[in-house]
Coordinates of N, CA, C and O in Angstrom, one line a residue:
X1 N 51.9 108.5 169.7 CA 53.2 108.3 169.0 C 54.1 109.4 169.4 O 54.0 110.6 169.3
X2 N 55.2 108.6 170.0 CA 56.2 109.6 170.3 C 56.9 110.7 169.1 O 57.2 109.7 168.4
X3 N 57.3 111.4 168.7 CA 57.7 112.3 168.0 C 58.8 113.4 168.5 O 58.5 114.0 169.5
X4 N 60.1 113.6 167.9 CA 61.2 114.8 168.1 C 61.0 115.0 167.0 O 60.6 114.3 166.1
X5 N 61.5 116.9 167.2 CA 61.6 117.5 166.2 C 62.8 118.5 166.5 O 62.6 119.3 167.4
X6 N 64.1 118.6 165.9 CA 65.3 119.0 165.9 C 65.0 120.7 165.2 O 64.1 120.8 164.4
X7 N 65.7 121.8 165.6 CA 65.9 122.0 164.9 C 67.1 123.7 165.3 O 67.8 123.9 166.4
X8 N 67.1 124.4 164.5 CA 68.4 125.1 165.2 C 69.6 125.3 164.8 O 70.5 125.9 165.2
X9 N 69.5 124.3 163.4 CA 71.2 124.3 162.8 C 71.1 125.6 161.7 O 70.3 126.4 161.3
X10 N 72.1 125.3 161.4 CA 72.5 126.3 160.0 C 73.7 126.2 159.6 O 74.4 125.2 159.5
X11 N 74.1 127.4 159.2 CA 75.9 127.9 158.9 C 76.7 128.6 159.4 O 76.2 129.7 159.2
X12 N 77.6 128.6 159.9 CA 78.2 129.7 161.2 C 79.6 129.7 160.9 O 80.1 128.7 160.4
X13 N 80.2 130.6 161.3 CA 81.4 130.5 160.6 C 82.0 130.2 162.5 O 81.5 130.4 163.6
X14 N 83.3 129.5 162.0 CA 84.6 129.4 163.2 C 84.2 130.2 164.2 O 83.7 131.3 164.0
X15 N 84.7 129.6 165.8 CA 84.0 130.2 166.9 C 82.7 131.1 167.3 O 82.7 131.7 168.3
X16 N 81.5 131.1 166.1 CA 80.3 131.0 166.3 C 79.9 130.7 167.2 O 80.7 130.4 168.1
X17 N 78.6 130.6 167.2 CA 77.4 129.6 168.6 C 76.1 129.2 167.3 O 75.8 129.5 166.2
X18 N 75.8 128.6 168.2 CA 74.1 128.0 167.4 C 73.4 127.5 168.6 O 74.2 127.5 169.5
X19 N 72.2 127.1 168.9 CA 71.5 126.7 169.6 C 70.3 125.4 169.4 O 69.2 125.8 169.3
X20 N 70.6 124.1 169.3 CA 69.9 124.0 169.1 C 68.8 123.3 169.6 O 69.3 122.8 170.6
X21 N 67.5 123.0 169.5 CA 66.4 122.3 170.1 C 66.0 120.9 169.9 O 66.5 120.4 168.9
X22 N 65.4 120.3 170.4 CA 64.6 119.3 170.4 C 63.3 119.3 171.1 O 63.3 119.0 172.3
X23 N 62.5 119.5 170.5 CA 60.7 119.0 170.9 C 60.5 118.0 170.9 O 60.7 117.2 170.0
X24 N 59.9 117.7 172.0 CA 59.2 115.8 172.0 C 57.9 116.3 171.8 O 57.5 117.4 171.6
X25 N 57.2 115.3 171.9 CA 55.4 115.4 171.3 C 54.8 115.0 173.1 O 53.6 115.2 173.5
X26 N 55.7 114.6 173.8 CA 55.1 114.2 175.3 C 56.0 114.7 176.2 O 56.9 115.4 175.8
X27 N 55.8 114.5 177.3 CA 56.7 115.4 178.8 C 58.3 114.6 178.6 O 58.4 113.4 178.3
X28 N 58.8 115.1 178.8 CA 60.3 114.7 178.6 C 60.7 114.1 180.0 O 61.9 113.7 180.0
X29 N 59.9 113.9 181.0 CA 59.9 113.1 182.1 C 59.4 111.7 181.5 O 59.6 111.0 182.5
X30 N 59.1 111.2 180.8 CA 58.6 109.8 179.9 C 60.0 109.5 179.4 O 60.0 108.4 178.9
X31 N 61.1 110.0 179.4 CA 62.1 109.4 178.5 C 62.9 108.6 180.3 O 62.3 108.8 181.4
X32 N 63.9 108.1 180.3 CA 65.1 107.6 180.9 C 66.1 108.2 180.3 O 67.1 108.0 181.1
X33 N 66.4 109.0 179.3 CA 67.5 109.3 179.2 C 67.2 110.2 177.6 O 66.4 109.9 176.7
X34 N 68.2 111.5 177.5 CA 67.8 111.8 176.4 C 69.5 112.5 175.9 O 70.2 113.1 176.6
X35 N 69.6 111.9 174.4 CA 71.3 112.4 174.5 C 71.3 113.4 173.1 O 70.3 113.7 172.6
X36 N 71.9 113.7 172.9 CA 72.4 114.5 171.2 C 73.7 113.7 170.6 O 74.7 113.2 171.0
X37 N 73.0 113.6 169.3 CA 74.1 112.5 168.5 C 74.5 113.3 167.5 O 73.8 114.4 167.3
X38 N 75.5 113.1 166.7 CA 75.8 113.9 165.4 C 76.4 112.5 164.6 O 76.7 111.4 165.0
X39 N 76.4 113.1 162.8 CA 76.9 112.1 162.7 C 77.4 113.6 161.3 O 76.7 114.6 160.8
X40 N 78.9 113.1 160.9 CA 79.6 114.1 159.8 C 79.4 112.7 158.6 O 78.9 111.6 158.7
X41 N 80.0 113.7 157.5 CA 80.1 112.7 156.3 C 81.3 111.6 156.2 O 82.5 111.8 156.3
X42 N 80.5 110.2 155.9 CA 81.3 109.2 156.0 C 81.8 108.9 157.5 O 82.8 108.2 157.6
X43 N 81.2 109.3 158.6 CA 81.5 108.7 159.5 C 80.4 108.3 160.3 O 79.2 108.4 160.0
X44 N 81.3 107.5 161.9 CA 79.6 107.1 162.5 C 79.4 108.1 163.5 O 80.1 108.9 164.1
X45 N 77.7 107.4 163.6 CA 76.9 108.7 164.7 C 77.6 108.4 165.9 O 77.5 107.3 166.4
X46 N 78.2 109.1 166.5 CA 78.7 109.6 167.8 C 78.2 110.5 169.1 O 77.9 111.7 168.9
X47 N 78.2 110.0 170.1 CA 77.2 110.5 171.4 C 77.9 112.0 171.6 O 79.1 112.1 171.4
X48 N 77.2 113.1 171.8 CA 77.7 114.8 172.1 C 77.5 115.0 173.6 O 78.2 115.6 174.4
X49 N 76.4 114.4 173.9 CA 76.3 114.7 175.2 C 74.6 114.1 175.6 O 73.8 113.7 174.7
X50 N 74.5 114.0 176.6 CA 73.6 112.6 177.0 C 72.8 113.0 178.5 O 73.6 113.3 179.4
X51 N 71.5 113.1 179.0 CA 71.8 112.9 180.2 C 70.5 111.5 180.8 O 70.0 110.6 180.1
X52 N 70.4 111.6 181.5 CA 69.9 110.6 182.4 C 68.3 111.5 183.1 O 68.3 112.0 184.2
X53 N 67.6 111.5 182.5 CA 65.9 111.9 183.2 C 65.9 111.7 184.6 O 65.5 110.6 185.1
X54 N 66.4 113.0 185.5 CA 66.1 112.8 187.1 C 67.5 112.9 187.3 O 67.8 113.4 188.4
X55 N 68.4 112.6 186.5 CA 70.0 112.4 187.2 C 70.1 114.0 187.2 O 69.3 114.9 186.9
X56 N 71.4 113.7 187.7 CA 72.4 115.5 187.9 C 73.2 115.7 187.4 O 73.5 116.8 187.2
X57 N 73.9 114.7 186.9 CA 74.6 114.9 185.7 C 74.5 115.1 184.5 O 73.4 114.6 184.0
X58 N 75.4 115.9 183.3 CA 75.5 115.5 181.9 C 76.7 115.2 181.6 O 77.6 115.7 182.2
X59 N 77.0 114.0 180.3 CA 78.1 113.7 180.5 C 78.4 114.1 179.0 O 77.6 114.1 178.1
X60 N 79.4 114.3 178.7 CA 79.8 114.6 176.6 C 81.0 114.2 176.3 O 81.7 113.4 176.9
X61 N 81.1 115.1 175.0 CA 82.0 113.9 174.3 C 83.1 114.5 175.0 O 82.8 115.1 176.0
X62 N 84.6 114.4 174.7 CA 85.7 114.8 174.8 C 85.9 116.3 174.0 O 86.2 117.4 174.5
X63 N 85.7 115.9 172.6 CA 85.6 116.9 171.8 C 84.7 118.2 172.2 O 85.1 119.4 171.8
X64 N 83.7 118.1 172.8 CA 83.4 119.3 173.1 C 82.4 119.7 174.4 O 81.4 120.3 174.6
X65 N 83.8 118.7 175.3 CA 83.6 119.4 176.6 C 83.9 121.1 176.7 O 84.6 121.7 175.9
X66 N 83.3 121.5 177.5 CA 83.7 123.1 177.7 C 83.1 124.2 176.5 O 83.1 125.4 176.6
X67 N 82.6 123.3 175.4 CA 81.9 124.3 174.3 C 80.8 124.2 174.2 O 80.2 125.2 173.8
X68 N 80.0 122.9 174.5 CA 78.4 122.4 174.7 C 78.2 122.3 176.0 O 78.9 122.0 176.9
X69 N 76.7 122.7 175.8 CA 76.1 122.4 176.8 C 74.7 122.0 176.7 O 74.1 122.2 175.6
X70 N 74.1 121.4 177.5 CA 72.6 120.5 177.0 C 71.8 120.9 178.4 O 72.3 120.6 179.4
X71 N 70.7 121.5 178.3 CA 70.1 121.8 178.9 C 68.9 121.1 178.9 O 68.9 120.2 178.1
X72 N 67.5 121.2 179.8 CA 66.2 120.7 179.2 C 65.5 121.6 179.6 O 66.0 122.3 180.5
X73 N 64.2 122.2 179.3 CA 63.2 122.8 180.2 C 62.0 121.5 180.0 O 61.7 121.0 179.0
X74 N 61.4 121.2 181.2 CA 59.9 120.3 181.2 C 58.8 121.1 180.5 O 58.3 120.9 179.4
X75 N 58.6 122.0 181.5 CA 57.7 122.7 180.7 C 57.4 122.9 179.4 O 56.3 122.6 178.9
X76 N 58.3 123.2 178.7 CA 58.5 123.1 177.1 C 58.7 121.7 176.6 O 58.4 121.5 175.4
X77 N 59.0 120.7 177.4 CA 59.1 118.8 176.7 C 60.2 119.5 175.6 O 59.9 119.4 174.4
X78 N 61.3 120.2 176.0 CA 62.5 120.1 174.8 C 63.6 120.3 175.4 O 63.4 121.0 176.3
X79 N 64.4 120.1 175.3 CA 65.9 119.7 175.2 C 66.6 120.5 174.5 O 66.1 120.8 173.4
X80 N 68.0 121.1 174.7 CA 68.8 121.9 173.9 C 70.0 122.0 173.6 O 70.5 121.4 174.5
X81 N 70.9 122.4 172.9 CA 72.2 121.8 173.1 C 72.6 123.8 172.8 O 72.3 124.7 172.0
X82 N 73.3 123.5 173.6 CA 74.1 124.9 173.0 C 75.4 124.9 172.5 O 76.2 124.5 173.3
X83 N 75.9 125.3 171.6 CA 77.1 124.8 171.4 C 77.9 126.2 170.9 O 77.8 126.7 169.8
X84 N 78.7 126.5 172.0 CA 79.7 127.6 171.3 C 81.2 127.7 171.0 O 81.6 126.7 171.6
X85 N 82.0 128.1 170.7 CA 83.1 128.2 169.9 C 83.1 127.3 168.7 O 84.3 127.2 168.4
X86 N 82.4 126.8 168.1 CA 82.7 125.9 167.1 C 83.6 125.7 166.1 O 84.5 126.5 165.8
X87 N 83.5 124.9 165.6 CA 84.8 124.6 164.7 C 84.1 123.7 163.8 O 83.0 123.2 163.8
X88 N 85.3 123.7 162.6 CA 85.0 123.1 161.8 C 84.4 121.5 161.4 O 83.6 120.8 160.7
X89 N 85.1 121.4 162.3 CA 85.0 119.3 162.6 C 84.1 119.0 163.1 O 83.8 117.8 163.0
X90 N 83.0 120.1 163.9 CA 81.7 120.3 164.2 C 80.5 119.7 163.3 O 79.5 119.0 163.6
X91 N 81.1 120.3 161.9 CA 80.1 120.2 160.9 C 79.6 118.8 161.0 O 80.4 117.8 160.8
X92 N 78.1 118.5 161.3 CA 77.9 117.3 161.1 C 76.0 117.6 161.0 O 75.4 118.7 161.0
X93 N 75.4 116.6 160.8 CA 74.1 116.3 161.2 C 73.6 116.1 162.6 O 73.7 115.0 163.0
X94 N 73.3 116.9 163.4 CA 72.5 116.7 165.1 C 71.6 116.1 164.8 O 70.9 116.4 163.9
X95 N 71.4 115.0 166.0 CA 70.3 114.3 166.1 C 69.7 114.2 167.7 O 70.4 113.7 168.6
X96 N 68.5 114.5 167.9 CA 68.1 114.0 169.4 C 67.6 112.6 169.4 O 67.1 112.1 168.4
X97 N 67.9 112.0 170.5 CA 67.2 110.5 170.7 C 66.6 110.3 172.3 O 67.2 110.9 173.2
X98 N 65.9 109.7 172.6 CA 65.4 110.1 173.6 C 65.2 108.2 173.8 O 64.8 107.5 172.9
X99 N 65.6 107.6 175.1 CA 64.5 106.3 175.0 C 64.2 106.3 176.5 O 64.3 107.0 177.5
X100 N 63.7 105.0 176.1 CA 62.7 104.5 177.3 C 63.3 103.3 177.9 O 63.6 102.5 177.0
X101 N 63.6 102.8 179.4 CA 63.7 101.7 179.9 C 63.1 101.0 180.6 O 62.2 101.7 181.3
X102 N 63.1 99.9 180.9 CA 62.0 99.5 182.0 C 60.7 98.7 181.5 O 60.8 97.5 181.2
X103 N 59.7 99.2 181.4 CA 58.5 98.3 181.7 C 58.6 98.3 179.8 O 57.8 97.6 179.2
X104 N 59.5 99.2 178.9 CA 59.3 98.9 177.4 C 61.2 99.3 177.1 O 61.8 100.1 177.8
X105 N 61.7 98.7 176.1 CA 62.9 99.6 175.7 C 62.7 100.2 174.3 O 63.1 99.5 173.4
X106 N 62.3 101.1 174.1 CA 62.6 102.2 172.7 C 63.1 103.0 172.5 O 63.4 103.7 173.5
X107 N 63.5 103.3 171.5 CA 64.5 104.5 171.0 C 63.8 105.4 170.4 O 63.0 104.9 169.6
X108 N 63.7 106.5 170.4 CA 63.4 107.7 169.3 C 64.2 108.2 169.4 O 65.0 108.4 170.3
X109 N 63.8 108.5 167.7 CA 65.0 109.9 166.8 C 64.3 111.0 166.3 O 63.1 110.9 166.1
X110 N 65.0 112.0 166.2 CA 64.5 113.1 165.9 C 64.8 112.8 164.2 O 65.1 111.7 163.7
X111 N 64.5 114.3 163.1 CA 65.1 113.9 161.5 C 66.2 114.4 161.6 O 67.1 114.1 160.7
X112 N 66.5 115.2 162.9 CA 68.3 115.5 162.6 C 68.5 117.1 162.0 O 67.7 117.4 161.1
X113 N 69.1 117.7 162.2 CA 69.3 119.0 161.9 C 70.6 119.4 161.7 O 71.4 119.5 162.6
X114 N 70.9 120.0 160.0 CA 72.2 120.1 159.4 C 72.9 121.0 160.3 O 72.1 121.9 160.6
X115 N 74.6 121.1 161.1 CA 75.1 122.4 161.2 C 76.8 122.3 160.6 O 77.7 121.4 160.6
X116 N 76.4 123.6 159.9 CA 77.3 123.3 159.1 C 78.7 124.5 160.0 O 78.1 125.6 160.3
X117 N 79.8 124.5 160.2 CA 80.9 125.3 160.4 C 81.8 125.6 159.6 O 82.9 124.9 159.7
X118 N 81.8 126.8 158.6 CA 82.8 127.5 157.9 C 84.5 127.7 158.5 O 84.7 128.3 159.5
X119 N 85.1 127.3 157.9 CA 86.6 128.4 158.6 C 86.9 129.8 157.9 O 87.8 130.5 158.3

């Protein structure tokens, strides 16, 4: 059973950093693609930044080109998002999702990890 576990949020005030993680339960070479989603109150989950297992790219939102960054290490099977200057509009629920294409199509989710941004 595949399994993420998020975690890394908190409370930070205006142009802060936080860091956060995602653990998979298996090698993170098993996914096709692994992205960070957020979702704020009353709205919908929105892609942060995404990449492609094996590509060279990462691709993100608009909003926070130039302040995130999403890294992975194998070794560790986790994924990371770094996110600094933040802002208020930040404030949302992170989510990792990780899936699979090809010979099965699945999605996994992580439970999501609150970060919240003071002004």
């Amino acid at each position: 059973q595949v399994q993420l576990v998020e975690s890394g949020g908190g409370l930070v005030r205006a142009g802060g950093s936080l860091r956060l993680s995602c653990a998979a339960s298996v090698s993170t070479s098993t996914f096709t693609s692994i992205g960070w989603y957020r979702q704020a109150p009353a709205k919908q989950r929105e892609l942060v930044a995404g990449l492609v297992v094996g590509g060279s790219t990462t691709n993100y939102a608009d909003s926070v080109k130039g302040r995130f960054t999403m890294s992975r290490d194998n070794a560790q099977n986790t994924v990371y998002l770094q996110m600094n200057s933040l802002k208020p509009e930040d404030t949302a629920v992170y989510y990792c999702k990780a899936s699979i294409r090809g010979w099965t199509n699945r999605d996994y989710w992580g439970q999501g990890t609150q970060v919240t941004v003071s002004s």
